[in-house]
Coordinates of C-alpha atoms and ligand atoms in Angstrom, one line a residue:
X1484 CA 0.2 7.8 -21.1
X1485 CA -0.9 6.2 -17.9
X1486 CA -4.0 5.2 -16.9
X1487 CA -5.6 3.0 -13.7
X1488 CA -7.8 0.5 -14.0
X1489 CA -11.5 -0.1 -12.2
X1490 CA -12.0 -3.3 -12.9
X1491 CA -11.4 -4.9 -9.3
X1492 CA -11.5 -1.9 -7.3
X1493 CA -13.8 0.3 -8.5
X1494 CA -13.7 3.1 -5.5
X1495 CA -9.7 2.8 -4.9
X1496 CA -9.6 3.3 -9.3
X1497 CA -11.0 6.1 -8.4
X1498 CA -9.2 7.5 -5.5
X1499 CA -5.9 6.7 -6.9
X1500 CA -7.1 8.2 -10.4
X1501 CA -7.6 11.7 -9.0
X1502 CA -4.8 11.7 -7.0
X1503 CA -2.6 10.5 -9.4
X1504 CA -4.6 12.8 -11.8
X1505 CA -4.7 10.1 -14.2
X1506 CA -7.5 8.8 -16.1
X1507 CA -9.7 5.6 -15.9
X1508 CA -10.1 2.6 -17.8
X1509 CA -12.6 -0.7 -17.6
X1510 CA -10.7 -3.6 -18.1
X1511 CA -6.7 -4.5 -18.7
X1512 CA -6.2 -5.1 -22.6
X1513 CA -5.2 -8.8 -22.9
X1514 CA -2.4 -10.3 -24.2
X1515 CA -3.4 -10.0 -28.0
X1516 CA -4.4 -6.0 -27.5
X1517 CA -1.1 -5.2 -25.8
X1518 CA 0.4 -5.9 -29.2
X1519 CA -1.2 -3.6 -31.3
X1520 CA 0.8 -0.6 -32.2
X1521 CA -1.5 2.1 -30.0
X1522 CA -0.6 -0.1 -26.3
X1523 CA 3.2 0.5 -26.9
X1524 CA 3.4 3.7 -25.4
X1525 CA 0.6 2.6 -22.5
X1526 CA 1.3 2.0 -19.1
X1527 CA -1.7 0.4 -16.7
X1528 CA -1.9 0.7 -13.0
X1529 CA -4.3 -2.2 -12.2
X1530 CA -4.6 -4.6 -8.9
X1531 CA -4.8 -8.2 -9.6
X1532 CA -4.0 -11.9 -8.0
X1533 CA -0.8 -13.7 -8.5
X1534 CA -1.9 -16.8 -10.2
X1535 CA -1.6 -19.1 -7.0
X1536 CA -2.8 -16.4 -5.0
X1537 CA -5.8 -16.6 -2.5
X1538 CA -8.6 -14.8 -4.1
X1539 CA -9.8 -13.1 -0.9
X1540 CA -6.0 -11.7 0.0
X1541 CA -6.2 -8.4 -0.4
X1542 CA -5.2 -7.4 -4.6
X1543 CA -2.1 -6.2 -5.1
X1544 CA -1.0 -3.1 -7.2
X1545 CA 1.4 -3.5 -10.3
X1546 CA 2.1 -1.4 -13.4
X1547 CA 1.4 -3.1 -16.4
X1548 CA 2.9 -2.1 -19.8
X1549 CA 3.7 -4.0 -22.9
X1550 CA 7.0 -4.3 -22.2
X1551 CA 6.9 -7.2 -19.1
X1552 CA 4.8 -8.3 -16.8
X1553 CA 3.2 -6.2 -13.8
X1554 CA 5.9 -4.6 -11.9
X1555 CA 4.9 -4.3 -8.0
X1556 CA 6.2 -4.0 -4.8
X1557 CA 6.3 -6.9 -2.6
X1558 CA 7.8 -6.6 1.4
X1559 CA 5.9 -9.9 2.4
X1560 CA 6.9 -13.1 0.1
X1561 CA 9.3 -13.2 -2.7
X1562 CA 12.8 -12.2 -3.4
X1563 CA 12.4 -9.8 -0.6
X1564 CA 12.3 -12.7 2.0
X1565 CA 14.8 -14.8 0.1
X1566 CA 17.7 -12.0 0.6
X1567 CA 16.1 -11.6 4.3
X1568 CA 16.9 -14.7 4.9
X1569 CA 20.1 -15.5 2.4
X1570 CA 21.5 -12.2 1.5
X1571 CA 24.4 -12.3 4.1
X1572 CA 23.2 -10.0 7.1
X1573 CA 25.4 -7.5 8.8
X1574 CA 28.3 -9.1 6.2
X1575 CA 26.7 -8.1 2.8
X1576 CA 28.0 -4.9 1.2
X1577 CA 24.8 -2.9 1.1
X1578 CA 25.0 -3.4 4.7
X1579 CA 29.2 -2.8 5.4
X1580 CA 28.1 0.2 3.0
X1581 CA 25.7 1.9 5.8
X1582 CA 28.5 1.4 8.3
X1583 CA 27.5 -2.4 10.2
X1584 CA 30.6 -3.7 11.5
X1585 CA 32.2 -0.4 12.0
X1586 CA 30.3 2.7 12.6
X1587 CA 27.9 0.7 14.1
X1588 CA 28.3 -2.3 16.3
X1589 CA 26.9 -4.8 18.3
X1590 CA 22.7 -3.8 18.5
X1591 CA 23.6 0.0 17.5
X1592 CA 21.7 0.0 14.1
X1593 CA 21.6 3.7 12.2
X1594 CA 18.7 5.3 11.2
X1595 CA 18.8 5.5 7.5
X1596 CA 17.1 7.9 4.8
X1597 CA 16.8 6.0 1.8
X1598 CA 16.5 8.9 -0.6
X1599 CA 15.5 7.3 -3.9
X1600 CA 13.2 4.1 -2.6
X1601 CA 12.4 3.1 -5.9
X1602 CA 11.0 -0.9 -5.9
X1603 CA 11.9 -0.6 -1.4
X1604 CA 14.8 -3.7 -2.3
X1605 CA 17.9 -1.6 -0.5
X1606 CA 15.4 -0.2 2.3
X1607 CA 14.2 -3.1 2.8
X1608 CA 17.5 -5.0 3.2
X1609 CA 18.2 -1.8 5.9
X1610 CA 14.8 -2.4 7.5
X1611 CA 15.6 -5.9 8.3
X1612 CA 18.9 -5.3 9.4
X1613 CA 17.0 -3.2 12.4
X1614 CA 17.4 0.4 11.0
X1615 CA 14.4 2.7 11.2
X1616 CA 13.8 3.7 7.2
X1617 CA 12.7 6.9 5.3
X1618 CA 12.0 5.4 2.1
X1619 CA 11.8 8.8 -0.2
X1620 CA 10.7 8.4 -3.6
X1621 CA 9.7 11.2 -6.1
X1622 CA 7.5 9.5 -8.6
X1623 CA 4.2 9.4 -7.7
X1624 CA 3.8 6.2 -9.8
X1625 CA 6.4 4.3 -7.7
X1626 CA 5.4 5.8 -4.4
X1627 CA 1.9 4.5 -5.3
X1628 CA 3.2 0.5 -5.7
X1629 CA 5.3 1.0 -2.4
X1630 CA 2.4 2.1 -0.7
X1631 CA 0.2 -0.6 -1.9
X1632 CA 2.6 -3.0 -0.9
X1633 CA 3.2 -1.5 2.8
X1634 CA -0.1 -1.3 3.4
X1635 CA -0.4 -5.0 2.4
X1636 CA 2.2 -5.8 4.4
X1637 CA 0.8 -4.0 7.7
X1638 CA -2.3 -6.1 6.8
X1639 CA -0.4 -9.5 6.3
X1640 CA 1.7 -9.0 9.6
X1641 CA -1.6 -9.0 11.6
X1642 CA -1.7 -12.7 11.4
X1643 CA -0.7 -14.4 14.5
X1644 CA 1.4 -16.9 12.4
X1645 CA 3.3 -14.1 11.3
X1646 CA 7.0 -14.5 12.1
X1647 CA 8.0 -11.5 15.0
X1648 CA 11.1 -10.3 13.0
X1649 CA 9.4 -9.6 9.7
X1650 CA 6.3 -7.5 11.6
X1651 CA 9.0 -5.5 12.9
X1652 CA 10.9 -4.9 10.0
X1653 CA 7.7 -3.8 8.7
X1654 CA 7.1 -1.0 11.3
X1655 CA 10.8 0.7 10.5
X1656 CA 9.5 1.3 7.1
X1657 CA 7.8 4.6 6.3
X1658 CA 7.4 6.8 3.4
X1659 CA 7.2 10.2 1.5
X1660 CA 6.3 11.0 -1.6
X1661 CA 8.5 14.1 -2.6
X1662 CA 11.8 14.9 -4.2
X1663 CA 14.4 14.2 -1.7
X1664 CA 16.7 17.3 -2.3
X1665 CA 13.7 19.4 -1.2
X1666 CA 12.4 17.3 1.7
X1667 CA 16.0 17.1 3.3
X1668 CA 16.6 21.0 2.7
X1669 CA 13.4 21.8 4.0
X1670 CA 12.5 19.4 6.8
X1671 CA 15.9 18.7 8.0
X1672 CA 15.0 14.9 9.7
X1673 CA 17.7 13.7 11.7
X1674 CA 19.5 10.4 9.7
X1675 CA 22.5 9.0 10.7
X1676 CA 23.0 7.9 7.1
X1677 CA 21.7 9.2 3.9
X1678 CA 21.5 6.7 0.8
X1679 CA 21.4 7.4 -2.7
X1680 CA 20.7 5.0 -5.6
X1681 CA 19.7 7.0 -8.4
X1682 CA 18.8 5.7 -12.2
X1683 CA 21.9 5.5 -13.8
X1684 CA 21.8 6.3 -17.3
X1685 CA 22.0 3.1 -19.6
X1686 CA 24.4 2.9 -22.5
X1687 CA 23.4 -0.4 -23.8
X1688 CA 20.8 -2.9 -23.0
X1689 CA 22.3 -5.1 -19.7
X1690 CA 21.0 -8.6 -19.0
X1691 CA 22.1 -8.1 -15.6
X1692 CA 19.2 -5.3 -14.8
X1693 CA 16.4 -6.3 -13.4
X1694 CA 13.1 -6.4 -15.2
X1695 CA 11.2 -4.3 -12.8
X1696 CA 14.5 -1.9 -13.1
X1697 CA 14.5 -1.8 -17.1
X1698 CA 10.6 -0.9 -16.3
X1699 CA 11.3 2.1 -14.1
X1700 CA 14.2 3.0 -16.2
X1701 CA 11.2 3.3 -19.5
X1702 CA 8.8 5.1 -17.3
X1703 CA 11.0 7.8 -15.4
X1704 CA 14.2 8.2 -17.7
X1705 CA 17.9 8.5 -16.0
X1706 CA 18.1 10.9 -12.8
X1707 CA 20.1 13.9 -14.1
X1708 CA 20.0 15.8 -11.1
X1709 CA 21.4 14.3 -8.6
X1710 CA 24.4 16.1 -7.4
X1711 CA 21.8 18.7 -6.0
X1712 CA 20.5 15.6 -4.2
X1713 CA 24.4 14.3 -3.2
X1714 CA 25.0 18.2 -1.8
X1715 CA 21.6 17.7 0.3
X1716 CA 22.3 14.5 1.4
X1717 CA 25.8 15.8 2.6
X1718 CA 23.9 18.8 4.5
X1719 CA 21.6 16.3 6.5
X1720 CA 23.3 13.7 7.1
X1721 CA 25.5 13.3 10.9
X1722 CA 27.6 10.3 10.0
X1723 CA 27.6 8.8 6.4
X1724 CA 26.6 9.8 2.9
X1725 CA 26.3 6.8 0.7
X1726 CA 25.8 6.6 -3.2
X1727 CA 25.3 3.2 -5.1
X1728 CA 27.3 3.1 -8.4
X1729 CA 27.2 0.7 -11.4
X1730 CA 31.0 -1.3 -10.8
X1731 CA 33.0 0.8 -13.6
X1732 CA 30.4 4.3 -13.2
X1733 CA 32.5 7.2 -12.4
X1734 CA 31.7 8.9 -9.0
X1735 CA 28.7 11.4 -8.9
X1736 CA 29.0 14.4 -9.5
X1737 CA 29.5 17.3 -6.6
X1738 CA 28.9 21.3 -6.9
X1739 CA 31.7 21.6 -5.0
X1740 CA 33.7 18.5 -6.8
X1741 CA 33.3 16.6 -3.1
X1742 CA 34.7 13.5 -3.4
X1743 CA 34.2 9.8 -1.3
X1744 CA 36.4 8.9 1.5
X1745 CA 36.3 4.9 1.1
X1746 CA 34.5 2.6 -1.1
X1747 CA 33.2 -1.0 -0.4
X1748 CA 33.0 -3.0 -3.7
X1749 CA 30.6 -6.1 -4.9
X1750 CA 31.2 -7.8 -8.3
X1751 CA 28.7 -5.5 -10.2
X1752 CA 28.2 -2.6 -7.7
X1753 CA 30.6 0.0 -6.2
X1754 CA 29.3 1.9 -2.8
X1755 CA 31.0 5.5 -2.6
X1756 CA 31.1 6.5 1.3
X1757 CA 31.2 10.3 2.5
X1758 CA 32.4 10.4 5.8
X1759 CA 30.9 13.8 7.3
X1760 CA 33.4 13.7 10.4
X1761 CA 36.2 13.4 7.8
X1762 CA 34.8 15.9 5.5
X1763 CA 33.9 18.3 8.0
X1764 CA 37.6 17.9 9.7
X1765 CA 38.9 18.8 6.2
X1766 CA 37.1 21.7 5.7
X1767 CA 34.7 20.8 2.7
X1768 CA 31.4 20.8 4.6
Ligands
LIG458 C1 17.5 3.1 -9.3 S1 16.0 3.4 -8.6 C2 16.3 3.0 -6.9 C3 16.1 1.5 -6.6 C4 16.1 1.2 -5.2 N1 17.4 1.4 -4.6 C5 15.7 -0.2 -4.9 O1 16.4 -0.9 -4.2 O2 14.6 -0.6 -5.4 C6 16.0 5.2 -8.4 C7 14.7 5.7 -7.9 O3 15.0 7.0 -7.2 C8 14.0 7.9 -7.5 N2 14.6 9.2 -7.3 C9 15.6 9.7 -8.1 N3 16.0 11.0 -7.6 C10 15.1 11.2 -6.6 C11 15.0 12.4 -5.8 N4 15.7 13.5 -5.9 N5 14.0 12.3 -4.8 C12 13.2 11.2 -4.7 N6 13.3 10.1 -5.5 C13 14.3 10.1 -6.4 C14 13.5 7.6 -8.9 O4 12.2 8.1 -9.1 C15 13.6 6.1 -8.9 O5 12.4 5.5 -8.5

């Protein structure tokens, strides 16, 4: 059961609550009520202040549960910024992944449909690489705490101190709420590269997953349909299909048993790459 909270923001509580179709509550349980038996199986979406957060910054949106802390998007300050800054550019997997340093070279920067957005981390990373993003995401939880955050962030990059490169890797990002296999059959947007990461099923409980991960992983369950998505994604896209894998995962599953071309491989993660040129030259697509 999910519910939002009015306690800051009355009028948005409400708004949110009957688009969500969800229903209200006053005040976030504290620490003590979260531990009684009938809060186990409640989630909360409530805004609130980071403790050393200015009060009159604009609240930010997080799903609260029993189970961790509030999980919410942030594009603006963070780990976001640290890999922005740290996480190895053009060089880094994700990005060899989406074709940098081959496809594409020098300024020529793809336009990417990131087709299961979850937290925004790998659309993100894309954004401030230079790619224009679709950020897709089903859930209209999740889409809810990415569009919190984006709209945050459009606010915060107003400020003249503002550093230029992170407004614009702002404006790449957009986003729909909708499953992806439909929005790609249906709308057919031109992407040069398609990306999947969906919720791999988890056999046993990993220290290496994230907590907001082992959050959304509780709240929406494994994705078991995602070879419809992989077949869409392979219908769309005009250069590269690419599907994040746990390391050892086997590859995802095709109607038509399609397989990767190539794979780029980090110490925990394995990227499958569909080369549509290859594919298509071969007959499959
Ligand atoms: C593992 S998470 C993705 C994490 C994301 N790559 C990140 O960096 O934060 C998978 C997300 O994809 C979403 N998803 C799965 N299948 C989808 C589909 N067919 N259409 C849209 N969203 C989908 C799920 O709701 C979930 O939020």
């Amino acid at each position: 059961m999910i519910s939002v909270c009015q306690q800051l923001y009355p009028h948005k509580a409400l708004a949110l609550g009957q688009q969500l179709g969800l229903p209200l509550l006053d005040a976030l349980p504290t620490a003590k009520q979260w531990q009684a038996a009938e809060w186990q199986e409640q989630w909360v979406l409530a805004w609130f202040h980071e403790k050393n957060q200015d009060e009159n910054d604009p609240a930010q949106l997080g799903l609260f549960s029993a189970h961790s802390g509030p999980v919410f998007v942030d594009f603006i300050g963070g780990k976001k910024q640290h890999r922005r800054q740290f996480g190895g550019g053009k060089g880094q997997p994700l990005a060899r992944a989406v074709g940098f340093g081959s496809l594409f070279q020098g300024d020529d920067t793809p336009r990417v449909i990131d087709t299961t957005a979850g937290m925004g981390n790998d659309a993100f990373v894309f954004a401030s690489l230079g790619c224009e993003v679709l950020m897709i995401e089903r859930s209209p939880i999740v889409a809810a705490l990415l569009q919190d955050a984006l709209n945050r962030a459009h606010h915060a990059v107003q400020h003249a101190d503002c550093d230029p490169e992170l407004a614009a890797t702002i404006q790449r990002l957009h986003l729909v709420n909708a499953d992806a296999a439909d929005y790609l059959l249906q709308q057919q947007p031109p992407a040069d590269v398609i990306y999947l990461d969906p919720m791999y099923p988890e056999k046993k409980k990993s220290a290496s997953v994230k907590k907001e991960m082992k959050a959304l992983q509780q709240l929406l369950g494994p994705d078991m349909d995602s070879s419809r998505l992989l077949a869409a994604a392979l219908q769309t896209a005009s250069q590269r299909v690419v599907v994040k894998r746990p390391a050892k995962a086997p590859t995802l599953e095709h109607p038509q048993a399609i397989q990767p071309n190539a794979q780029v491989e980090s110490p925990n993660t394995r990227y499958d790459l569909y080369s549509i040129k290859a594919l298509k030259a071969a007959g499959k697509l």
